[in-house]
Short mmCIF file of C-alpha atoms and ligand atoms in Angstrom, two decimals:
data_model
loop_
_atom_site.label_atom_id
_atom_site.label_comp_id
_atom_site.label_asym_id
_atom_site.label_seq_id
_atom_site.Cartn_x
_atom_site.Cartn_y
_atom_site.Cartn_z
CA MET I 254 -86.36 17.77 -26.67
CA LYS I 255 -90.14 17.96 -26.82
CA PHE I 256 -92.27 14.92 -27.69
CA ASN I 257 -92.34 15.01 -31.50
CA THR I 258 -88.68 16.04 -31.84
CA SER I 259 -87.57 13.25 -29.57
CA LEU I 260 -89.57 10.71 -31.60
CA LEU I 261 -87.38 11.64 -34.57
CA HIS I 262 -84.01 11.98 -32.89
CA ALA I 263 -83.80 10.43 -29.39
CA GLY I 264 -81.97 7.11 -29.39
CA LYS I 265 -81.59 7.14 -33.16
CA ASP I 266 -78.31 6.04 -34.72
CA ARG I 267 -76.68 8.22 -37.38
CA ASP I 268 -75.44 6.27 -40.39
CA GLU I 269 -71.76 7.29 -40.41
CA LYS I 270 -70.93 5.38 -43.57
CA TYR I 271 -73.43 6.73 -46.11
CA GLY I 272 -75.55 9.25 -44.21
CA ALA I 273 -78.78 7.29 -44.72
CA THR I 274 -81.63 8.90 -42.80
CA LEU I 275 -83.14 5.49 -42.09
CA SER I 276 -80.76 3.03 -40.51
CA PRO I 277 -80.09 -0.11 -42.52
CA ILE I 278 -81.89 -3.34 -41.76
CA TYR I 279 -79.30 -5.81 -40.52
CA GLN I 280 -81.11 -8.80 -41.97
CA SER I 281 -78.55 -11.26 -40.68
CA SER I 282 -79.00 -14.17 -38.27
CA ALA I 283 -75.43 -14.15 -37.00
CA PHE I 284 -72.48 -11.78 -36.68
CA ALA I 285 -68.89 -12.74 -37.29
CA GLN I 286 -66.12 -11.62 -34.94
CA PRO I 287 -62.44 -11.18 -35.78
CA SER I 288 -61.34 -13.97 -33.42
CA ALA I 289 -62.51 -16.77 -31.16
CA ASP I 290 -61.39 -14.64 -28.23
CA ALA I 291 -63.54 -11.69 -29.34
CA LEU I 292 -66.57 -13.98 -29.61
CA GLU I 293 -65.89 -15.44 -26.18
CA ARG I 294 -65.79 -11.97 -24.65
CA ILE I 295 -69.21 -11.12 -26.15
CA PHE I 296 -70.68 -14.38 -24.85
CA GLU I 297 -69.30 -13.63 -21.40
CA ASN I 298 -70.77 -10.08 -21.42
CA ARG I 299 -67.25 -8.70 -21.14
CA ALA I 300 -67.45 -6.81 -24.43
CA PRO I 301 -70.29 -5.19 -26.41
CA GLY I 302 -71.14 -6.67 -29.77
CA TYR I 303 -73.44 -9.00 -31.59
CA CYS I 304 -73.33 -12.75 -32.09
CA TYR I 305 -76.82 -14.02 -32.93
CA THR I 306 -80.07 -12.16 -33.71
CA ARG I 307 -82.14 -14.17 -31.20
CA VAL I 308 -80.10 -12.38 -28.52
CA GLY I 309 -79.46 -9.04 -30.17
CA ASN I 310 -79.20 -7.24 -33.52
CA PRO I 311 -78.20 -3.64 -34.38
CA THR I 312 -81.56 -2.75 -36.01
CA ILE I 313 -83.42 -4.14 -33.00
CA THR I 314 -81.09 -2.36 -30.56
CA GLU I 315 -81.82 0.96 -32.23
CA PHE I 316 -85.57 0.36 -31.90
CA GLU I 317 -85.09 -0.67 -28.25
CA ASN I 318 -83.10 2.49 -27.55
CA ARG I 319 -85.78 4.67 -29.13
CA MET I 320 -88.47 2.94 -27.05
CA THR I 321 -86.36 3.46 -23.91
CA LYS I 322 -86.22 7.20 -24.67
CA LEU I 323 -89.94 7.27 -25.44
CA GLU I 324 -90.85 5.75 -22.07
CA GLY I 325 -88.09 7.50 -20.12
CA GLY I 326 -86.58 4.22 -18.91
CA LEU I 327 -83.12 2.71 -18.53
CA ALA I 328 -83.21 -0.13 -21.06
CA SER I 329 -85.65 -2.09 -23.20
CA ILE I 330 -86.02 -5.53 -24.73
CA ALA I 331 -88.03 -5.95 -27.93
CA CYS I 332 -89.98 -9.17 -28.40
CA ALA I 333 -91.93 -10.91 -31.14
CA SER I 334 -95.29 -9.70 -29.79
CA GLY I 335 -96.91 -7.79 -26.96
CA MET I 336 -97.80 -11.11 -25.35
CA ALA I 337 -94.17 -12.26 -25.57
CA ALA I 338 -93.06 -9.00 -23.93
CA LEU I 339 -95.59 -9.45 -21.10
CA THR I 340 -94.60 -13.11 -20.62
CA ASN I 341 -90.93 -12.15 -20.42
CA ALA I 342 -91.61 -9.20 -18.12
CA PHE I 343 -93.47 -11.42 -15.63
CA LEU I 344 -91.52 -14.67 -15.74
CA ASN I 345 -88.17 -12.91 -15.37
CA ILE I 346 -88.96 -12.43 -11.68
CA LEU I 347 -91.45 -15.22 -10.88
CA SER I 348 -91.12 -18.79 -9.74
CA ALA I 349 -93.52 -21.53 -8.63
CA GLY I 350 -95.45 -20.49 -5.54
CA ASP I 351 -95.42 -16.78 -6.39
CA GLU I 352 -98.50 -14.62 -6.81
CA ILE I 353 -99.46 -11.72 -9.05
CA VAL I 354 -101.98 -9.09 -7.96
CA THR I 355 -103.59 -7.36 -10.92
CA SER I 356 -106.39 -5.06 -11.83
CA ALA I 357 -109.28 -7.17 -13.15
CA SER I 358 -109.84 -4.93 -16.12
CA LEU I 359 -107.37 -6.41 -18.58
CA TYR I 360 -106.87 -7.26 -22.22
CA GLY I 361 -108.31 -10.78 -22.75
CA GLY I 362 -104.96 -12.17 -23.88
CA SER I 363 -103.36 -11.20 -20.58
CA ILE I 364 -106.14 -12.95 -18.62
CA ASP I 365 -105.55 -16.04 -20.79
CA LEU I 366 -101.80 -15.83 -20.11
CA PHE I 367 -102.34 -15.70 -16.34
CA ALA I 368 -104.50 -18.84 -16.61
CA ASP I 369 -101.68 -20.52 -18.56
CA LEU I 370 -99.24 -19.73 -15.71
CA GLU I 371 -101.40 -21.57 -13.13
CA PRO I 372 -100.02 -25.06 -13.95
CA PHE I 373 -96.53 -23.66 -13.28
CA GLY I 374 -97.61 -22.72 -9.76
CA ILE I 375 -98.07 -19.00 -10.42
CA ARG I 376 -101.36 -17.67 -9.12
CA THR I 377 -103.05 -14.43 -10.13
CA ILE I 378 -105.43 -12.51 -7.91
CA TYR I 379 -107.75 -10.02 -9.60
CA VAL I 380 -108.99 -6.90 -7.86
CA GLU I 381 -111.10 -3.91 -8.86
CA ASN I 382 -108.95 -1.19 -10.42
CA ASN I 383 -108.08 1.77 -8.17
CA HIS I 384 -109.68 0.11 -5.11
CA TRP I 385 -106.70 0.31 -2.80
CA GLU I 386 -108.26 -1.69 0.04
CA GLN I 387 -108.78 -4.58 -2.38
CA PHE I 388 -105.18 -4.38 -3.58
CA GLU I 389 -103.93 -4.27 0.04
CA ALA I 390 -106.11 -7.22 1.00
CA ALA I 391 -104.90 -9.31 -1.97
CA ILE I 392 -101.18 -8.81 -1.25
CA THR I 393 -99.60 -11.70 0.68
CA ASP I 394 -96.03 -12.69 1.46
CA ARG I 395 -96.10 -14.65 -1.80
CA THR I 396 -96.93 -11.63 -3.97
CA ARG I 397 -94.07 -10.71 -6.28
CA LEU I 398 -95.54 -8.11 -8.61
CA ILE I 399 -98.46 -5.76 -9.20
CA PHE I 400 -99.84 -5.34 -12.70
CA ALA I 401 -102.32 -2.98 -14.37
CA GLU I 402 -103.08 -1.39 -17.72
CA THR I 403 -102.92 2.40 -17.97
CA ILE I 404 -106.26 2.31 -19.78
CA GLY I 405 -108.05 -1.02 -19.39
CA ASN I 406 -108.90 -2.66 -22.71
CA PRO I 407 -111.86 -2.60 -23.38
CA ARG I 408 -113.32 -1.28 -20.11
CA LEU I 409 -111.50 2.05 -20.62
CA ASP I 410 -111.00 2.57 -16.90
CA VAL I 411 -107.95 4.63 -16.04
CA THR I 412 -105.41 3.40 -13.50
CA ASP I 413 -104.14 5.97 -11.00
CA ILE I 414 -100.52 4.96 -11.65
CA ARG I 415 -98.99 7.25 -9.02
CA ALA I 416 -101.22 5.84 -6.28
CA LEU I 417 -100.75 2.23 -7.39
CA ALA I 418 -96.95 2.63 -7.58
CA LYS I 419 -96.94 4.05 -4.07
CA LEU I 420 -98.98 1.13 -2.80
CA ALA I 421 -96.76 -1.43 -4.57
CA HIS I 422 -93.59 0.17 -3.23
CA SER I 423 -94.95 0.27 0.32
CA HIS I 424 -94.95 -3.55 0.04
CA ASP I 425 -91.54 -3.63 -1.70
CA LEU I 426 -93.22 -4.87 -4.89
CA PRO I 427 -92.54 -3.71 -8.45
CA LEU I 428 -95.37 -2.24 -10.51
CA ILE I 429 -95.58 -3.42 -14.13
CA VAL I 430 -97.82 -1.34 -16.40
CA ASP I 431 -99.18 -2.21 -19.85
CA ASN I 432 -99.17 1.17 -21.59
CA THR I 433 -100.39 -0.08 -25.00
CA VAL I 434 -103.72 1.74 -25.13
CA ALA I 435 -102.53 5.06 -23.69
CA THR I 436 -99.00 5.18 -25.15
CA ALA I 437 -96.33 7.60 -23.94
CA PHE I 438 -98.19 10.31 -25.84
CA LEU I 439 -100.75 10.36 -23.01
CA VAL I 440 -98.53 9.39 -20.10
CA ARG I 441 -95.15 7.94 -19.21
CA PRO I 442 -95.89 5.49 -16.38
CA ILE I 443 -92.24 5.48 -15.23
CA GLU I 444 -92.48 9.20 -14.43
CA LEU I 445 -95.40 8.36 -12.13
CA GLY I 446 -93.51 5.58 -10.35
CA ALA I 447 -94.07 2.44 -12.45
CA ASP I 448 -91.03 0.16 -12.55
CA ILE I 449 -91.49 -1.72 -15.81
CA VAL I 450 -93.59 -0.64 -18.79
CA VAL I 451 -94.79 -2.98 -21.52
CA ASN I 452 -96.11 -1.89 -24.91
CA SER I 453 -97.68 -4.03 -27.56
CA THR I 454 -95.91 -2.10 -30.31
CA SER I 455 -98.14 -3.88 -32.83
CA LYS I 456 -100.65 -1.13 -32.07
CA TYR I 457 -100.00 2.64 -31.87
CA ILE I 458 -96.19 2.49 -32.06
CA ASN I 459 -96.16 0.64 -35.37
CA GLY I 460 -99.25 2.63 -36.20
CA SER I 461 -100.38 1.11 -39.47
CA SER I 462 -100.73 -2.57 -38.49
CA ASN I 463 -97.98 -4.01 -40.65
CA SER I 464 -96.24 -6.17 -38.00
CA ILE I 465 -96.62 -7.78 -34.58
CA SER I 466 -94.18 -6.89 -31.80
CA GLY I 467 -93.86 -5.86 -28.16
CA VAL I 468 -91.33 -4.07 -25.99
CA LEU I 469 -90.67 -4.06 -22.27
CA THR I 470 -88.86 -1.10 -20.74
CA ASP I 471 -87.25 -1.18 -17.32
CA SER I 472 -86.87 2.00 -15.28
CA GLY I 473 -83.86 0.53 -13.47
CA LYS I 474 -85.14 2.19 -10.31
CA PHE I 475 -86.67 -0.70 -8.39
CA LYS I 476 -84.57 -1.84 -5.43
CA TRP I 477 -84.68 -5.62 -5.76
CA ASP I 478 -84.46 -7.65 -2.59
CA TYR I 479 -82.24 -10.47 -3.86
CA ASP I 480 -83.54 -12.90 -1.25
CA ARG I 481 -87.09 -12.36 -2.44
CA TYR I 482 -86.09 -12.48 -6.12
CA PRO I 483 -83.27 -15.03 -5.94
CA GLY I 484 -83.06 -15.43 -9.71
CA LEU I 485 -81.73 -11.89 -9.96
CA LYS I 486 -78.90 -12.50 -7.52
CA PRO I 487 -76.30 -13.60 -10.11
CA TYR I 488 -77.01 -10.32 -11.95
CA GLN I 489 -76.58 -8.08 -8.91
CA LYS I 490 -73.24 -6.93 -10.34
CA PHE I 491 -75.07 -5.22 -13.20
CA GLY I 492 -76.57 -2.73 -10.70
CA PRO I 493 -79.66 -1.02 -12.13
CA TYR I 494 -79.37 -3.24 -15.24
CA ALA I 495 -79.83 -6.46 -13.22
CA TYR I 496 -83.40 -7.10 -14.40
CA ILE I 497 -82.58 -6.54 -18.09
CA ALA I 498 -79.28 -8.45 -17.88
CA LYS I 499 -81.03 -11.48 -16.39
CA LEU I 500 -83.68 -11.41 -19.07
CA ARG I 501 -81.31 -11.04 -22.02
CA ASN I 502 -78.99 -13.73 -20.69
CA GLY I 503 -81.82 -15.99 -19.61
CA LEU I 504 -85.49 -16.34 -20.42
CA PHE I 505 -85.56 -13.90 -23.37
CA ARG I 506 -82.63 -15.64 -25.05
CA ASN I 507 -83.90 -19.12 -24.24
CA THR I 508 -87.60 -18.82 -25.02
CA GLY I 509 -86.60 -17.26 -28.34
CA ALA I 510 -89.48 -14.85 -28.91
CA CYS I 511 -87.19 -12.27 -30.53
CA LEU I 512 -88.24 -9.53 -32.91
CA SER I 513 -87.30 -9.65 -36.57
CA PRO I 514 -84.96 -6.87 -37.81
CA GLN I 515 -87.45 -6.04 -40.58
CA THR I 516 -90.15 -5.37 -37.96
CA ALA I 517 -87.77 -3.24 -35.88
CA PHE I 518 -87.21 -1.13 -39.02
CA LEU I 519 -90.93 -0.77 -39.77
CA ASN I 520 -91.67 0.11 -36.14
CA GLN I 521 -89.12 2.91 -36.24
CA ILE I 522 -90.87 4.47 -39.22
CA GLY I 523 -94.15 4.22 -37.32
CA LEU I 524 -92.69 5.60 -34.12
CA GLU I 525 -91.72 8.88 -35.81
CA THR I 526 -95.38 9.81 -36.41
CA LEU I 527 -96.77 8.54 -33.09
CA GLY I 528 -97.41 12.09 -31.86
CA LEU I 529 -99.15 13.25 -35.02
CA ARG I 530 -101.32 10.16 -35.28
CA MET I 531 -102.27 10.15 -31.60
CA GLU I 532 -103.19 13.82 -31.72
CA ARG I 533 -105.57 13.19 -34.61
CA GLU I 534 -106.91 9.88 -33.26
CA CYS I 535 -107.57 11.34 -29.81
CA ALA I 536 -109.31 14.38 -31.33
CA ASN I 537 -111.43 12.17 -33.59
CA ALA I 538 -112.30 9.81 -30.71
CA LEU I 539 -113.36 12.68 -28.44
CA GLU I 540 -115.52 14.26 -31.11
CA LEU I 541 -117.07 10.93 -32.12
CA ALA I 542 -117.77 10.04 -28.47
CA ARG I 543 -119.40 13.42 -27.74
CA TRP I 544 -121.46 13.32 -30.92
CA LEU I 545 -122.65 9.73 -30.32
CA GLN I 546 -123.57 10.56 -26.72
CA ASP I 547 -125.44 13.75 -27.65
CA THR I 548 -127.18 12.37 -30.74
CA TYR I 549 -128.13 8.85 -29.65
CA PRO I 550 -129.54 8.57 -26.11
CA GLU I 551 -130.28 4.90 -26.92
CA LEU I 552 -126.53 4.20 -26.89
CA THR I 553 -124.29 4.08 -23.81
CA VAL I 554 -121.02 5.68 -24.81
CA ASN I 555 -117.87 5.07 -22.77
CA TYR I 556 -114.75 7.18 -23.29
CA PRO I 557 -112.33 8.46 -20.61
CA GLY I 558 -112.59 11.97 -22.12
CA LEU I 559 -116.35 12.21 -21.49
CA GLU I 560 -117.43 13.79 -18.23
CA SER I 561 -119.89 10.89 -17.90
CA SER I 562 -116.96 8.44 -17.57
CA SER I 563 -116.29 7.29 -14.00
CA TRP I 564 -112.60 7.79 -14.75
CA TYR I 565 -112.80 11.27 -16.27
CA GLU I 566 -111.23 13.05 -13.27
CA ILE I 567 -108.22 10.77 -13.01
CA ALA I 568 -107.87 10.75 -16.82
CA LYS I 569 -107.80 14.56 -16.88
CA GLU I 570 -105.29 14.73 -14.06
CA GLN I 571 -103.01 12.04 -15.50
CA PHE I 572 -103.30 12.68 -19.26
CA GLY I 573 -104.18 16.35 -19.57
CA THR I 574 -106.06 17.13 -22.77
CA HIS I 575 -105.90 13.84 -24.74
CA PHE I 576 -107.78 10.69 -23.75
CA GLY I 577 -106.80 8.00 -26.25
CA GLY I 578 -108.18 6.67 -29.50
CA ILE I 579 -110.60 4.04 -28.19
CA LEU I 580 -114.23 4.26 -27.18
CA THR I 581 -117.00 1.74 -26.67
CA ILE I 582 -120.74 1.83 -27.21
CA ARG I 583 -123.45 -0.39 -25.77
CA THR I 584 -126.31 -0.98 -28.15
CA GLY I 585 -128.85 -2.91 -26.04
CA SER I 586 -128.36 -6.36 -27.57
CA LYS I 587 -125.82 -8.58 -29.28
CA GLU I 588 -127.97 -8.66 -32.43
CA ARG I 589 -128.00 -4.88 -32.63
CA ALA I 590 -124.24 -4.73 -32.00
CA PHE I 591 -123.69 -7.16 -34.89
CA GLU I 592 -126.13 -5.27 -37.14
CA LEU I 593 -124.33 -1.99 -36.42
CA ILE I 594 -120.91 -3.53 -37.06
CA ASP I 595 -122.06 -5.17 -40.30
CA SER I 596 -123.61 -1.92 -41.58
CA LEU I 597 -120.43 0.17 -41.42
CA ASN I 598 -118.87 1.03 -44.76
CA TYR I 599 -115.40 2.48 -44.15
CA VAL I 600 -114.72 0.84 -40.85
CA TYR I 601 -112.89 -2.50 -40.69
CA VAL I 602 -114.32 -5.36 -38.62
CA LEU I 603 -111.31 -6.89 -36.89
CA SER I 604 -109.70 -7.40 -33.50
CA ASN I 605 -106.95 -4.81 -33.41
CA ILE I 606 -106.39 -1.26 -32.21
CA GLY I 607 -104.10 1.62 -33.02
CA ASP I 608 -104.32 1.57 -36.82
CA THR I 609 -104.55 4.69 -38.99
CA LYS I 610 -107.91 3.25 -40.08
CA THR I 611 -110.96 3.04 -37.84
CA LEU I 612 -111.60 -0.50 -36.56
CA VAL I 613 -114.54 -2.07 -34.73
CA VAL I 614 -114.90 -5.33 -32.87
CA HIS I 615 -117.41 -7.16 -30.69
CA PRO I 616 -115.11 -8.00 -27.72
CA SER I 617 -117.38 -10.58 -26.07
CA SER I 618 -117.20 -12.97 -29.04
CA THR I 619 -113.56 -12.28 -29.94
CA ILE I 620 -110.80 -11.01 -27.63
CA SER I 621 -112.68 -12.06 -24.46
CA LEU I 622 -114.06 -15.32 -25.88
CA HIS I 623 -112.06 -17.46 -23.42
CA SER I 624 -112.93 -15.39 -20.35
CA THR I 625 -115.49 -16.59 -17.81
CA GLU I 626 -118.72 -14.61 -17.36
CA GLN I 627 -117.32 -13.04 -14.18
CA GLN I 628 -114.03 -12.15 -15.90
CA LYS I 629 -116.02 -10.52 -18.71
CA ILE I 630 -118.05 -8.43 -16.26
CA ASP I 631 -114.87 -7.41 -14.42
CA ALA I 632 -113.21 -6.44 -17.70
CA GLY I 633 -116.27 -4.42 -18.79
CA VAL I 634 -117.18 -6.80 -21.61
CA PHE I 635 -120.92 -7.07 -22.33
CA GLU I 636 -122.88 -8.90 -25.03
CA ASP I 637 -124.05 -5.60 -26.55
CA LEU I 638 -120.66 -3.83 -26.44
CA VAL I 639 -118.86 -2.58 -29.57
CA ARG I 640 -115.29 -1.31 -29.31
CA ILE I 641 -114.15 1.37 -31.72
CA SER I 642 -110.47 2.12 -32.36
CA VAL I 643 -110.64 5.50 -34.05
CA GLY I 644 -108.34 6.23 -36.98
CA ILE I 645 -107.17 9.39 -38.73
CA GLU I 646 -110.05 9.67 -41.23
CA ASP I 647 -111.93 12.95 -41.62
CA ILE I 648 -114.40 13.06 -38.76
CA GLU I 649 -117.33 14.00 -41.03
CA ASP I 650 -116.93 10.73 -42.93
CA LEU I 651 -116.80 8.73 -39.70
CA LYS I 652 -119.93 10.42 -38.35
CA GLU I 653 -121.77 9.80 -41.60
CA ASP I 654 -120.78 6.13 -41.60
CA PHE I 655 -121.82 5.59 -37.97
CA ALA I 656 -125.06 7.54 -38.49
CA GLN I 657 -126.23 5.26 -41.30
CA ALA I 658 -125.10 2.10 -39.46
CA ILE I 659 -126.91 3.13 -36.25
CA ALA I 660 -130.03 3.92 -38.27
CA LYS I 661 -129.97 0.40 -39.73
CA ALA I 662 -129.27 -1.27 -36.37
CA PHE I 663 -132.16 0.55 -34.65
CA GLN I 664 -134.75 0.45 -37.43
C1 PLP Y 985 -102.85 -6.15 -28.23
C2 PLP Y 985 -102.56 -6.02 -26.81
C3 PLP Y 985 -101.66 -6.89 -26.18
C4 PLP Y 985 -100.99 -8.04 -26.91
O1 PLP Y 985 -100.15 -7.59 -27.92
P1 PLP Y 985 -99.77 -8.48 -29.22
O2 PLP Y 985 -98.77 -7.64 -29.91
O3 PLP Y 985 -101.03 -8.69 -30.00
O4 PLP Y 985 -99.21 -9.77 -28.70
C5 PLP Y 985 -101.40 -6.70 -24.83
N1 PLP Y 985 -102.00 -5.71 -24.14
C6 PLP Y 985 -102.88 -4.87 -24.71
C7 PLP Y 985 -103.52 -3.80 -23.89
C8 PLP Y 985 -103.20 -4.99 -26.06
O5 PLP Y 985 -104.08 -4.15 -26.62
#
């Protein structure tokens, strides 16, 4: 199946009872079994089935299966948010004394999370993206995972996933990739060697910003050294499912950041149009970026699809002809950035991405508010930077809106 067909059909359940084209929402906290014995067997993982929605639910399972197909993985776990999915993905294999090596260009929430893990004895070392000597130098015998975003948010640098996976594997380390900004429409990190992929499905997967959620997808391919990751040892019998089995029977179940069935349903509706929306959003973003760059030399436009981007070559090689729906502009000052934002008519001022509607935000005073000055510089966040998440509007209307807002900001 090609991309758009598989969004509709891959991993989708057929409703045998009534033939409904959308699967029912199993809005139920618990599931009855015919006998105490049957329930015991489910609890002991000896039989498939459902007992309690914090652990699993048919509507959520269907969404997980569709995400697994989308990312080309082995199995997925859906969580209450992208941050919950990241937290689960990391902590499933970490303990006190362990270290994370990550690209410095990250979503502000992830930087905040790594700071929150410090009191638990988990240290994070930040290095410049795609600088392999820096990655090599940061890896110690305490390192347990490598992390990066496919497209850094909001720096819009592009990780060379194949090269980073190779480096991670040469040290017997798993590579975890946050694919939220790129989505599988641009690239499937697992095909390039990533071991675990995380998506904040609140963004492009859901597509119209009606719910918060996140999904982690395991490739099942990483060869865990059970002495180095002792927590996985009891799950060795699950073979390639060891990582997912540990999570579902452990931290995921016990921290309780499960998805709601209603959200799993809404996400599946969104998922079906991911290809169509991304195609339009990428086309709009490229045209807007080119037009802003050509028309306004006073702005610095950053978009991976512009030849002026430092990451254009790797973006072209890794993504092909689409470069994502997000671009940034530098305006010269914070005041001008605010003036420009406040002068837009159609565009929403909010901290989100991946909506059908165009959104703008001033990252420095919002998503990166808790970062240090150095962390902001490393993440490409400047006082005069405006991030634009481009929607599916008609491009002429977007250009007109930005033209009048820029005129006001620079008058
Ligand atoms: C939004 C976002 C997250 C966090 O996702 P939530 O669903 O808001 O918790 C993580 N990573 C990236 C790149 C994001 O854009």
